[in-house]
Each structure stands twice: as structure tokens, then as C-alpha cells.
Coordinates of C-alpha atoms in Angstrom, one line a residue:
M14 CA -0.7 -4.0 0.5
P15 CA -4.2 -5.5 -1.8
G16 CA -2.9 -2.5 -4.2
L17 CA 0.7 -3.0 -1.4
T18 CA 0.6 -0.4 -2.2
G19 CA 1.4 -2.3 -2.0
E20 CA 2.3 -2.1 -2.4
G21 CA 6.1 1.3 -0.5
H22 CA 10.6 2.6 3.5
S23 CA 14.3 2.7 10.4
T24 CA 17.7 4.3 10.8
G25 CA 18.0 7.9 11.3
E26 CA 18.3 7.6 7.5
V27 CA 16.3 7.5 4.4
G28 CA 15.8 7.3 0.9
A29 CA 12.2 5.5 -0.2
G30 CA 10.1 4.7 -2.5
D31 CA 6.2 3.7 -3.1
G32 CA 4.6 1.7 -4.8
V33 CA 1.6 0.9 -3.0
T34 CA -1.2 -1.2 -3.4
R35 CA -4.4 -2.7 -1.3
R36 CA -6.9 -5.1 -0.7
G37 CA -10.3 -6.5 -1.5
L38 CA -13.6 -7.5 0.9
I39 CA -17.2 -8.3 1.3
G40 CA -17.4 -10.6 -2.1
G41 CA -14.8 -10.7 -3.8
A42 CA -12.4 -10.9 0.1
A43 CA -10.2 -8.9 1.6
A44 CA -6.7 -7.8 1.1
T45 CA -3.5 -6.1 0.0
G46 CA -1.1 -5.6 -1.8
A47 CA 2.9 -5.4 -4.2
G48 CA 7.9 -5.6 -6.8
L49 CA 12.4 -6.4 -8.7
A50 CA 15.6 -4.7 -8.6
L51 CA 17.1 -2.9 -11.8
A52 CA 17.4 -7.1 -12.8
G53 CA 19.4 -7.0 -15.5
V54 CA 19.8 -2.8 -15.8
P55 CA 23.7 -1.2 -15.5
T56 CA 22.9 1.0 -12.7
P57 CA 26.4 4.0 -12.8
P58 CA 28.2 4.3 -10.2
A59 CA 27.3 7.6 -7.6
A60 CA 30.2 9.5 -9.3
A61 CA 28.6 9.2 -12.6
A62 CA 25.7 11.2 -12.2
S63 CA 25.6 14.3 -11.9
R64 CA 25.9 16.5 -8.7
R65 CA 24.2 20.0 -9.9
V66 CA 21.4 19.5 -10.5
D67 CA 17.6 21.5 -10.8
A68 CA 16.6 19.3 -9.0
V69 CA 17.2 16.4 -6.6
I70 CA 14.7 13.6 -5.5
V71 CA 14.7 11.4 -3.1
G72 CA 13.3 7.9 -2.8
A73 CA 13.0 6.0 -6.3
G74 CA 9.8 4.4 -5.8
L75 CA 6.7 5.0 -7.9
A76 CA 6.3 8.7 -6.8
G77 CA 10.2 9.3 -6.7
L78 CA 10.3 8.0 -10.4
A79 CA 7.4 9.8 -11.8
A80 CA 8.5 13.2 -10.9
A81 CA 12.0 12.5 -12.9
D82 CA 10.2 11.5 -15.3
A83 CA 7.7 14.3 -15.3
L84 CA 11.6 16.6 -15.8
R85 CA 13.1 14.7 -18.2
R86 CA 9.8 15.2 -19.9
A87 CA 10.8 19.2 -19.5
G88 CA 14.1 18.9 -20.5
R89 CA 15.9 19.7 -16.6
S90 CA 18.3 17.8 -14.5
F91 CA 17.4 16.1 -12.0
V92 CA 18.5 13.6 -10.2
V93 CA 17.6 9.7 -8.0
L94 CA 18.6 8.6 -4.4
E95 CA 17.8 5.9 -3.6
A96 CA 18.2 3.8 0.1
R97 CA 17.1 0.5 -1.1
N98 CA 19.6 -1.0 -4.0
R99 CA 16.7 -1.3 -6.1
V100 CA 14.1 0.7 -7.5
G101 CA 10.5 0.3 -6.7
G102 CA 10.2 0.8 -3.0
R103 CA 6.6 -0.9 -1.8
T104 CA 7.0 -2.6 -5.2
L105 CA 9.1 -6.3 -4.6
N106 CA 8.6 -8.8 -7.0
R107 CA 10.2 -12.7 -5.8
S108 CA 11.0 -15.8 -7.3
I109 CA 9.0 -18.7 -7.5
G110 CA 11.2 -20.6 -9.7
G111 CA 10.7 -21.7 -13.9
G112 CA 10.6 -18.1 -14.7
E113 CA 7.4 -17.2 -13.1
I114 CA 6.8 -14.5 -9.8
V115 CA 5.0 -13.4 -7.1
E116 CA 4.7 -9.8 -5.9
I117 CA 5.9 -9.6 -2.0
G118 CA 4.5 -5.9 -1.6
G119 CA 1.9 -3.6 -3.8
Q120 CA 0.4 -5.6 -7.0
W121 CA -3.5 -4.5 -8.1
V122 CA -4.4 -2.0 -9.9
G123 CA -8.2 -1.3 -11.2
P124 CA -11.1 1.3 -13.2
T125 CA -10.5 5.1 -12.4
Q126 CA -6.7 4.1 -11.0
D127 CA -6.2 6.2 -14.5
R128 CA -2.3 7.5 -14.2
V129 CA -0.9 3.8 -13.6
L130 CA -3.0 2.4 -15.9
A131 CA -1.7 4.7 -18.3
L132 CA 2.1 4.5 -17.6
I133 CA 1.8 0.4 -17.5
D134 CA 0.9 0.9 -21.4
E135 CA 2.9 2.9 -22.3
L136 CA 5.6 0.8 -21.1
G137 CA 4.5 -2.0 -22.9
L138 CA 3.2 -4.1 -20.4
E139 CA 0.3 -6.1 -19.6
T140 CA -2.3 -6.6 -16.9
F141 CA -4.6 -9.8 -16.5
K142 CA -7.9 -10.3 -14.1
T143 CA -7.4 -11.7 -10.4
H144 CA -8.5 -15.2 -10.6
V145 CA -12.3 -15.1 -9.5
D146 CA -13.9 -18.1 -11.0
G147 CA -15.7 -20.7 -8.9
E148 CA -16.4 -20.3 -5.1
N149 CA -16.0 -18.3 -2.2
V150 CA -15.5 -19.5 1.4
Y151 CA -17.0 -17.6 4.5
Y152 CA -15.4 -18.8 7.6
R153 CA -17.0 -17.5 11.2
S154 CA -15.5 -19.0 14.3
A155 CA -18.9 -18.2 15.9
N156 CA -21.9 -20.1 13.9
P157 CA -22.2 -23.6 14.9
E158 CA -21.3 -27.0 13.2
P159 CA -21.8 -26.9 9.8
L160 CA -21.9 -23.2 9.6
K161 CA -18.7 -22.1 10.7
R162 CA -16.9 -22.8 7.1
Q163 CA -19.5 -21.8 4.2
T164 CA -19.5 -21.6 0.4
Y165 CA -21.2 -18.8 -2.0
T166 CA -20.4 -16.9 -5.0
G167 CA -21.4 -13.9 -6.0
T168 CA -20.5 -10.4 -4.0
I169 CA -22.6 -11.4 -0.8
P170 CA -21.0 -13.9 1.5
P171 CA -23.7 -15.7 3.4
A172 CA -23.6 -13.4 6.8
S173 CA -26.9 -13.2 8.9
P174 CA -29.8 -11.3 6.9
I175 CA -29.6 -8.5 10.0
A176 CA -25.5 -8.6 9.7
L177 CA -26.3 -7.6 6.4
A178 CA -28.4 -5.3 6.3
E179 CA -26.3 -3.2 8.9
V180 CA -23.4 -3.9 6.6
L181 CA -24.6 -2.3 3.8
A182 CA -26.1 0.2 5.8
V183 CA -22.6 1.5 7.3
L184 CA -20.6 0.9 3.5
T185 CA -24.0 3.2 2.0
L186 CA -23.6 5.8 5.2
I187 CA -19.3 6.1 4.0
D188 CA -20.4 6.5 0.8
N189 CA -22.8 9.4 1.2
M190 CA -20.2 11.2 4.2
A191 CA -17.0 10.3 1.9
A192 CA -19.3 12.6 -1.2
Q193 CA -19.1 15.6 1.4
V194 CA -15.1 14.9 1.4
P195 CA -12.8 17.4 -0.4
P196 CA -9.7 15.2 -1.4
E197 CA -8.1 17.3 -1.7
A198 CA -8.3 19.7 1.0
P199 CA -10.6 17.3 3.8
W200 CA -10.0 19.3 6.5
D201 CA -13.1 21.9 4.6
A202 CA -16.0 19.2 4.7
P203 CA -18.7 20.2 6.7
N204 CA -18.2 18.4 9.9
A205 CA -14.9 18.1 9.7
A206 CA -14.2 18.5 13.1
E207 CA -16.8 16.3 14.4
W208 CA -15.5 13.3 12.1
D209 CA -11.7 14.0 13.2
S210 CA -12.6 14.0 16.3
Q211 CA -13.8 10.5 16.6
T212 CA -12.0 6.6 15.7
F213 CA -14.0 5.3 13.3
E214 CA -14.3 2.1 16.1
T215 CA -15.9 4.7 17.5
W216 CA -18.6 5.4 15.0
K217 CA -18.9 1.8 14.1
L218 CA -20.2 0.4 17.1
A219 CA -22.8 3.6 16.7
N220 CA -23.8 2.4 13.7
A221 CA -23.7 -0.8 14.0
Q222 CA -25.2 -2.9 16.2
S223 CA -24.5 -7.0 15.3
D224 CA -21.2 -8.8 15.9
E225 CA -21.0 -10.4 12.5
A226 CA -21.4 -6.7 11.3
R227 CA -19.0 -5.5 12.9
D228 CA -16.5 -7.9 12.8
L229 CA -17.1 -7.6 8.9
I230 CA -16.9 -4.1 8.7
D231 CA -13.2 -4.9 11.5
L232 CA -12.0 -7.0 8.3
A233 CA -12.5 -4.5 5.6
I234 CA -10.6 -1.3 7.7
E235 CA -7.9 -4.2 8.5
A236 CA -8.1 -5.0 5.1
V237 CA -8.1 -1.6 3.9
F238 CA -5.5 0.2 6.0
A239 CA -3.8 -2.7 7.8
A240 CA -4.7 -0.7 10.8
Q241 CA -7.4 -1.6 13.8
P242 CA -10.3 0.6 13.4
A243 CA -9.3 2.5 16.4
D244 CA -6.1 3.5 15.3
L245 CA -7.9 5.5 11.8
S246 CA -9.5 8.9 12.6
L247 CA -13.3 8.4 10.8
L248 CA -12.1 11.6 9.1
H249 CA -9.4 9.9 7.4
V250 CA -11.6 7.1 6.1
L251 CA -13.7 9.9 4.3
F252 CA -11.1 11.3 2.2
Y253 CA -9.6 7.6 1.7
T254 CA -13.4 6.6 0.2
A255 CA -13.4 10.3 -1.2
A256 CA -10.3 10.0 -2.4
A257 CA -10.5 6.7 -4.3
G258 CA -14.0 7.4 -5.4
S259 CA -16.4 4.8 -3.1
F260 CA -16.0 2.5 -0.3
S261 CA -16.7 -0.4 -2.8
R262 CA -13.6 0.2 -4.7
L263 CA -11.2 -0.3 -2.1
I264 CA -12.0 -3.3 -1.4
D265 CA -13.8 -5.1 -4.1
T266 CA -11.8 -7.2 -6.9
A267 CA -13.8 -7.7 -10.2
G268 CA -14.2 -3.6 -10.5
G269 CA -12.5 -2.8 -7.9
A270 CA -9.0 -1.8 -6.2
Q271 CA -8.1 -5.8 -7.0
E272 CA -9.6 -6.3 -10.1
S273 CA -6.3 -7.2 -12.5
R274 CA -2.1 -7.9 -12.0
V275 CA 0.6 -7.1 -14.2
V276 CA 2.3 -10.0 -15.9
G277 CA 5.2 -10.2 -14.7
G278 CA 4.8 -8.6 -11.6
S279 CA 4.4 -4.9 -10.4
Q280 CA 7.9 -4.4 -9.5
R281 CA 8.6 -4.3 -13.9
I282 CA 6.4 -0.6 -13.5
S283 CA 9.6 0.9 -11.3
T284 CA 12.2 -1.1 -13.1
R285 CA 11.0 -0.1 -16.8
L286 CA 10.7 4.1 -15.9
G287 CA 14.7 3.0 -14.5
R288 CA 16.0 2.1 -17.0
R289 CA 14.9 5.4 -18.8
L290 CA 16.0 7.0 -16.1
R291 CA 18.8 4.8 -15.0
R292 CA 22.1 7.7 -16.1
H293 CA 19.9 9.7 -13.4
L294 CA 20.0 7.6 -10.2
V295 CA 22.2 6.6 -7.6
L296 CA 20.7 3.6 -5.1
R297 CA 22.4 2.6 -2.2
A298 CA 22.1 6.1 -1.4
P299 CA 20.0 7.0 2.1
V300 CA 19.9 10.1 2.9
R301 CA 20.6 11.4 6.0
A302 CA 20.4 15.4 6.1
I303 CA 19.6 18.1 3.7
E304 CA 20.5 21.3 3.9
Q305 CA 18.6 24.5 2.3
G306 CA 19.9 28.4 1.5
G307 CA 20.3 29.8 -2.0
G308 CA 19.9 25.6 -3.5
V309 CA 19.0 22.9 -1.6
R310 CA 22.3 21.0 -0.3
V311 CA 21.2 16.6 0.1
H312 CA 23.4 14.4 2.2
T313 CA 23.7 10.5 1.1
P314 CA 26.4 8.1 2.1
K315 CA 27.7 8.7 -1.5
G316 CA 28.3 12.0 -2.1
T317 CA 26.2 15.1 -1.4
F318 CA 24.1 16.1 -4.3
E319 CA 23.2 20.6 -4.7
G320 CA 20.4 20.8 -6.7
K321 CA 17.3 23.8 -6.5
R322 CA 14.7 21.9 -5.5
A323 CA 14.4 18.9 -3.4
I324 CA 11.3 17.1 -3.6
M325 CA 11.1 13.7 -1.1
T326 CA 9.4 10.9 -1.5
T327 CA 8.8 9.4 1.6
P328 CA 6.8 8.9 4.1
P329 CA 5.9 11.6 6.6
T330 CA 7.1 9.1 9.1
L331 CA 10.4 8.5 7.2
A332 CA 11.1 11.8 6.1
G333 CA 10.8 12.8 10.1
R334 CA 13.7 10.9 10.1
V335 CA 16.5 13.0 8.2
R336 CA 18.2 16.0 9.3
Y337 CA 17.1 19.6 7.9
R338 CA 19.0 22.1 8.3
P339 CA 17.2 24.9 8.8
K340 CA 15.0 22.9 10.7
L341 CA 11.8 22.5 9.9
P342 CA 8.9 24.6 10.5
A343 CA 7.0 22.6 14.0
G344 CA 4.0 22.0 11.9
R345 CA 5.3 19.7 9.4
D346 CA 7.9 18.6 12.2
Q347 CA 4.7 17.8 14.3
L348 CA 3.2 15.7 11.5
T349 CA 6.1 13.5 10.8
Q350 CA 5.6 12.2 14.0
R351 CA 1.7 11.5 13.4
V352 CA 1.8 9.9 10.6
P353 CA 2.2 6.3 11.3
M354 CA 2.4 3.0 9.1
G355 CA 0.1 0.4 8.5
S356 CA 1.1 -3.3 9.4
V357 CA 1.2 -6.1 7.3
I358 CA 2.9 -10.1 6.8
K359 CA 2.0 -11.0 3.4
C360 CA 2.6 -14.8 3.1
M361 CA 2.3 -17.1 0.6
A362 CA 2.5 -21.1 -0.4
I363 CA 3.1 -22.1 -3.1
Y364 CA 1.5 -25.4 -4.5
E365 CA 2.6 -27.8 -7.9
E366 CA -0.3 -26.2 -9.1
P367 CA -4.0 -24.3 -7.8
F368 CA -5.9 -28.0 -6.1
W369 CA -8.8 -25.3 -5.3
R370 CA -9.9 -24.5 -8.5
G371 CA -10.4 -28.5 -9.2
D372 CA -12.7 -27.9 -6.2
G373 CA -14.7 -24.9 -7.4
L374 CA -13.0 -22.3 -5.2
S375 CA -11.8 -19.5 -6.6
G376 CA -8.6 -19.7 -3.8
M377 CA -10.9 -16.0 -1.7
A378 CA -11.5 -16.5 1.3
T379 CA -12.9 -14.6 4.2
S380 CA -12.7 -15.4 7.8
D381 CA -13.1 -13.2 11.6
T382 CA -10.2 -16.3 12.9
G383 CA -6.5 -15.3 12.0
P384 CA -3.5 -15.3 11.7
V385 CA -5.1 -14.8 8.0
K386 CA -8.3 -13.3 7.6
V387 CA -7.7 -12.8 3.7
T388 CA -6.7 -15.0 0.9
F389 CA -6.9 -14.5 -2.6
D390 CA -5.6 -17.2 -5.8
N391 CA -2.2 -15.3 -6.9
S392 CA -1.3 -18.0 -9.1
P393 CA 0.6 -16.7 -12.6
P394 CA -1.6 -15.5 -15.2
D395 CA -1.5 -19.5 -16.8
G396 CA -2.3 -21.2 -13.6
G397 CA 1.1 -22.6 -13.3
P398 CA 2.0 -23.2 -9.8
G399 CA -0.3 -22.8 -7.6
V400 CA -0.3 -19.9 -5.6
L401 CA -2.4 -19.3 -2.1
L402 CA -2.1 -15.4 -0.9
G403 CA -2.9 -14.5 2.8
F404 CA -3.0 -11.3 4.5
I405 CA -1.5 -11.0 8.6
E406 CA -2.9 -7.1 8.7
G407 CA -3.3 -4.7 12.0
Q408 CA -2.9 -5.8 15.3
D409 CA -2.2 -9.2 14.3
A410 CA 0.4 -8.6 11.9
R411 CA 2.2 -6.5 15.4
E412 CA 2.1 -9.8 16.8
W413 CA 3.0 -12.4 14.7
T414 CA 6.2 -9.8 13.2
R415 CA 7.4 -10.9 17.1
R416 CA 7.3 -14.9 15.4
S417 CA 9.5 -17.1 13.5
K418 CA 9.0 -17.7 9.8
A419 CA 8.5 -21.1 10.8
E420 CA 5.6 -20.3 13.3
R421 CA 4.3 -18.2 10.6
R422 CA 4.5 -21.0 7.9
D423 CA 2.4 -23.0 11.0
G424 CA 0.4 -20.3 11.5
V425 CA -0.8 -19.3 7.7
L426 CA -0.5 -23.4 6.3
G427 CA -3.5 -23.0 9.7
S428 CA -5.9 -21.3 8.3
F429 CA -5.3 -22.1 4.3
E430 CA -6.1 -25.5 5.4
R431 CA -9.3 -24.7 7.9
Y432 CA -10.4 -22.8 5.0
F433 CA -9.7 -25.4 2.0
G434 CA -9.1 -28.4 3.3
P435 CA -5.8 -30.6 4.6
E436 CA -4.1 -30.2 0.8
A437 CA -3.7 -26.4 1.6
R438 CA -0.6 -27.6 4.4
T439 CA 0.3 -31.0 2.7
G440 CA 0.5 -29.7 -1.0
A441 CA 2.5 -27.0 0.2
I442 CA 6.3 -26.7 -1.6
D443 CA 7.5 -23.2 -1.0
Y444 CA 6.2 -20.7 1.4
L445 CA 7.3 -17.2 1.3
D446 CA 6.5 -13.8 3.5
K447 CA 7.5 -11.1 4.3
S448 CA 7.1 -8.4 7.4
W449 CA 6.8 -4.9 6.2
A450 CA 7.4 -3.3 9.5
E451 CA 10.3 -4.5 9.7
D452 CA 11.5 -3.2 6.1
V453 CA 13.9 -0.8 7.4
W454 CA 13.2 1.3 4.7
S455 CA 9.4 1.4 4.8
R456 CA 8.9 0.3 8.4
G457 CA 5.5 -0.4 7.4
C458 CA 2.6 -1.2 4.5
Y459 CA 0.1 -0.6 3.2
V460 CA 0.4 3.3 3.6
G461 CA 0.9 6.1 6.0
F462 CA -2.8 6.6 7.9
M463 CA -4.4 9.7 10.3
P464 CA -5.2 9.1 13.6
P465 CA -7.9 11.5 14.9
G466 CA -6.8 15.3 14.4
V467 CA -4.5 15.1 12.1
L468 CA -6.4 16.6 9.4
T469 CA -8.0 18.6 10.8
G470 CA -5.0 20.0 12.7
Y471 CA -2.4 20.4 10.7
R472 CA -3.9 20.3 7.3
E473 CA -2.0 22.3 4.8
A474 CA 1.5 20.7 6.6
L475 CA 1.2 17.3 4.2
R476 CA 2.4 18.7 0.8
E477 CA 3.0 22.6 1.3
P478 CA 6.5 23.1 0.1
V479 CA 9.0 24.1 2.8
G480 CA 11.8 26.6 1.6
R481 CA 12.6 24.6 -2.1
L482 CA 11.6 21.0 -0.4
H483 CA 9.1 19.7 -1.7
W484 CA 6.6 16.8 -0.7
A485 CA 5.3 13.7 -2.9
G486 CA 4.5 9.9 -2.1
T487 CA 1.6 8.5 -2.1
E488 CA 0.6 9.6 1.2
T489 CA 0.5 13.1 -0.5
A490 CA -2.3 12.1 -3.4
T491 CA -5.3 13.0 -3.0
V492 CA -6.7 10.6 -6.2
W493 CA -6.2 6.7 -4.9
N494 CA -4.3 7.7 -1.9
G495 CA -1.8 4.9 -0.4
Y496 CA -2.4 3.3 -3.7
M497 CA 0.4 2.8 -6.8
D498 CA -1.9 5.0 -9.2
G499 CA -1.7 8.0 -6.2
A500 CA 2.2 7.6 -6.2
I501 CA 2.5 8.8 -9.7
E502 CA 0.4 11.9 -9.3
S503 CA 1.5 13.0 -5.9
G504 CA 5.5 12.4 -7.7
E505 CA 3.6 14.0 -11.2
R506 CA 2.9 17.3 -8.8
A507 CA 5.6 17.0 -6.9
A508 CA 7.1 17.5 -10.4
E509 CA 4.8 20.7 -11.8
E510 CA 5.7 22.2 -8.5
V511 CA 9.1 22.2 -9.1
L512 CA 9.3 23.1 -12.6
A513 CA 6.8 26.5 -12.3
E514 CA 9.5 27.2 -9.8
L515 CA 12.8 27.0 -12.3

């Protein structure tokens, strides 16, 4: 995810996490985002965690951990059940040796993401700016030589004047329409029915005429949602924009959602929170069934946990794979059938040093040619080793997930070579990637998205409690939906609901 959401969850067993994260494009490029385990933190056996509590929380991503921390501050008892053997959900740190890491899940934070920035500060973590110094690369295969590959500075790629004018007009129109969408109830927007009855693709074709403008708009959408414009409801795109404040915040690096990274990796947010909550954590405990009666009984391979209330933080599609007794209301169950996850492969090549900086390049590229269409300099804060990050998103990710890692490596390095020269292939000393659709406890990234008809058809079912069961996860957020900040907001909101009923 650029912000993967990062960084993010199958079988019939679920116990999730969130992280989330996002991307950046026109003038910064477009992309996504990433986290580690409870490294070095002793995790108590399941028997050590109380099995009778005020609240049972499903998922040790940022949503679940934020909910747990809110309950801890209120003096309430709780247990957090996590299917994975780690905390962090869709954030995931990966060692590259020498004490350095890269984030293979959600990674970025940016301005106005006040909750996650405050938590980073509270936990004693630091951030550093995404590397943006130097010229960006713009590659368009339809251009004649030598204009296929061009470099530029600033935020405006060297597209044709007609294409740039159309893109600017579309982005302005998106912001103006999004301003009419209340993030807490997008179905109440004045034109909600009209906007939710069409895909973003249909709307784009009516509002951008040149092929180059359409390609740039497609790239922006793919970078933000890891899905195709034809997959998405127009209303959902407008809601997502409203939740972030503007579309430029979603796609920009400096001043946008891809502005900064966490020193040591974004998963450190969850690992540090996990240390605070470790006596209440049960890992490797996928939830198989939830029963409601006078309380809530949550069944896992580690045993059954009972609470007065429960909070489910998994994405809607995975929440639908749990067995419920009594059964979920039809509206909620049908909703879970209609919120698919995005498709992304996050790819990185490691180099002795960031050679592109010596060539005067920023490491950011925007392209119409895959498999990698968006890149970033993802090197550690001190610049060594050099790391080039590329995203394979949407339909490209669906296709390349079926290929071997060796084939992906060759395709990714081929893209890097196209943008940054032969050394991008010959100088690579390591390669790593992760297809989040293959992750059994995520089944996609960056976030669950809404096709046409879902927001207006199912409305409150996304967040409305079902008996004693409450819903969280970044997909339910009304501020920075889909990002780490949104995950935290959702967990805190669900905890407030639970506290009001205890």
C-alpha cells in the first residue's frame, strides 16, 4: 500500500489486523504502503490472557490495538485475538541486513493524519521525509523517441498541455464533488444515487477525452485503491477523497499521504503498542465463530473467550468468513459479500547505494507501462543501502501474482532499468516482494473498496453494531479511510461504543 495501508487479512478462520497505507502520483508519483512481529516481546500463552473480559477484540492491527489501548485507559478488561503470529496487520517490516529494514506493507504518514502522528510521538518514535530531491521520471510508451522517457522537477509531469489541462480539470471536479459528500454518511450526499450508480471509469470517460489524460487518471486511481477505475463506485472515490480532505492529499508525496516514513519501520507503531498490551494479546488465534446471547463467546483454536461486548476489526470480506450465531442480519451479511480487497504486489530491489541520486534523480517514476508503473526511493534514512520501491497494482497485480517470483523479479528490474538505466538491473544485490492477495489473513491491500450500489444500498450496515458486536477497521473510518490514521480512528470509535454500553 502508498500509505499500505499499507498498509491490512482466507479460509473460514479470521483474526485480522490493520495498518494501511497509500500512494502518490502526479508530480510525486503514485504508490502505496507497509510493518514486524512482536520482536523481542514475550507473548503470554493463551491461558495467561483472561477468558472472561469486558470486551473481546478480534485483530491486532492498528484498529484492534487502538481499541484495546482505549479500553485500557478506561480501566476495562479486554483480550486481543490475532490470527497471525505477530501484531501489525497490513504493516510489515522486513530486514535487509546490517540492522536496516524495509516496509513490505503500509508505510507512509502525512499531514492531517493527526491520530497516527500523535501516536508515533507518544510511543517515542520518529519520522523522516520520503526522498524527493532530484528529477522525477515520466515514461510514456505512446510518445515518439526520444520523448518516451523524460525527466522533470516539481509536481507537473511533462505530459501534453491538453492532457495536463484535462487532468487538472478532473482533479478539481473531484474535489468539488467530494466537498458535497459527508464522510460519516456518504449516502446522504445530494447526488449520492446518481454517483453510486456508475463506476469511476464511466465518469472518467465522460470528463477526460485525451488518451494521455485518461492514462494519468487511471494511474492515480490504481495507485490509491490498488483497483481499476471500472471496479469502483464514483461515490466511493468521492467519499474516500472527502475522508482525506482532497484528492491531491491522496496522491502527493511532499504535503500528501506519502510525505514521511517511520524510522525503523511503520510496524514499530504496533509492536510498541503491543508491548504495552502484551498481557492481553493472544497470537495464532484465528476466530472461527462468534456467539451472542447474554454476552459474546468468541471461538478460536486457542480456546473460547467470553466478553460483554466484542469488536471485529477485520476487513468486511474476511469478517464474512466467520460463523455467527445468531446469524448476521441480511444487510450486514450481504455487505460483507460486496467489499472486495484491492490487489497489489509491493516490490523492492536493494543496491549497494542509491545510484540514481548520483544521476540527479529522485527515484520517483510515473509510467503507463508495467508491470511497475510507480516507483519511489525507499532507502533508509541515512541513504544506505539503496532501495528502489515499485508497485504492481490492480489488474497488473492480479496477473503477476500468478507468475513466479523469478518472473516478477525480472519484470520489476526491467521496469526499473527502463526508468533509471542499466545499473538498476545489473547492480541489484537483492530483491523482495509481497503479493498481499496471497496473504491468508489479508487477501488483498490496501483496503476494501466499494463497487457501485454498495454505499447507498447498505448504508449504516458498515458501522452499525449487531447486538453486542461492534465493527472497526480502516474500512469503517470516516477520516483517512484506508490509512493507518483511519484504522486508529475506527478502533477508538468502536471502543467508545463499547464503553457507552458497559
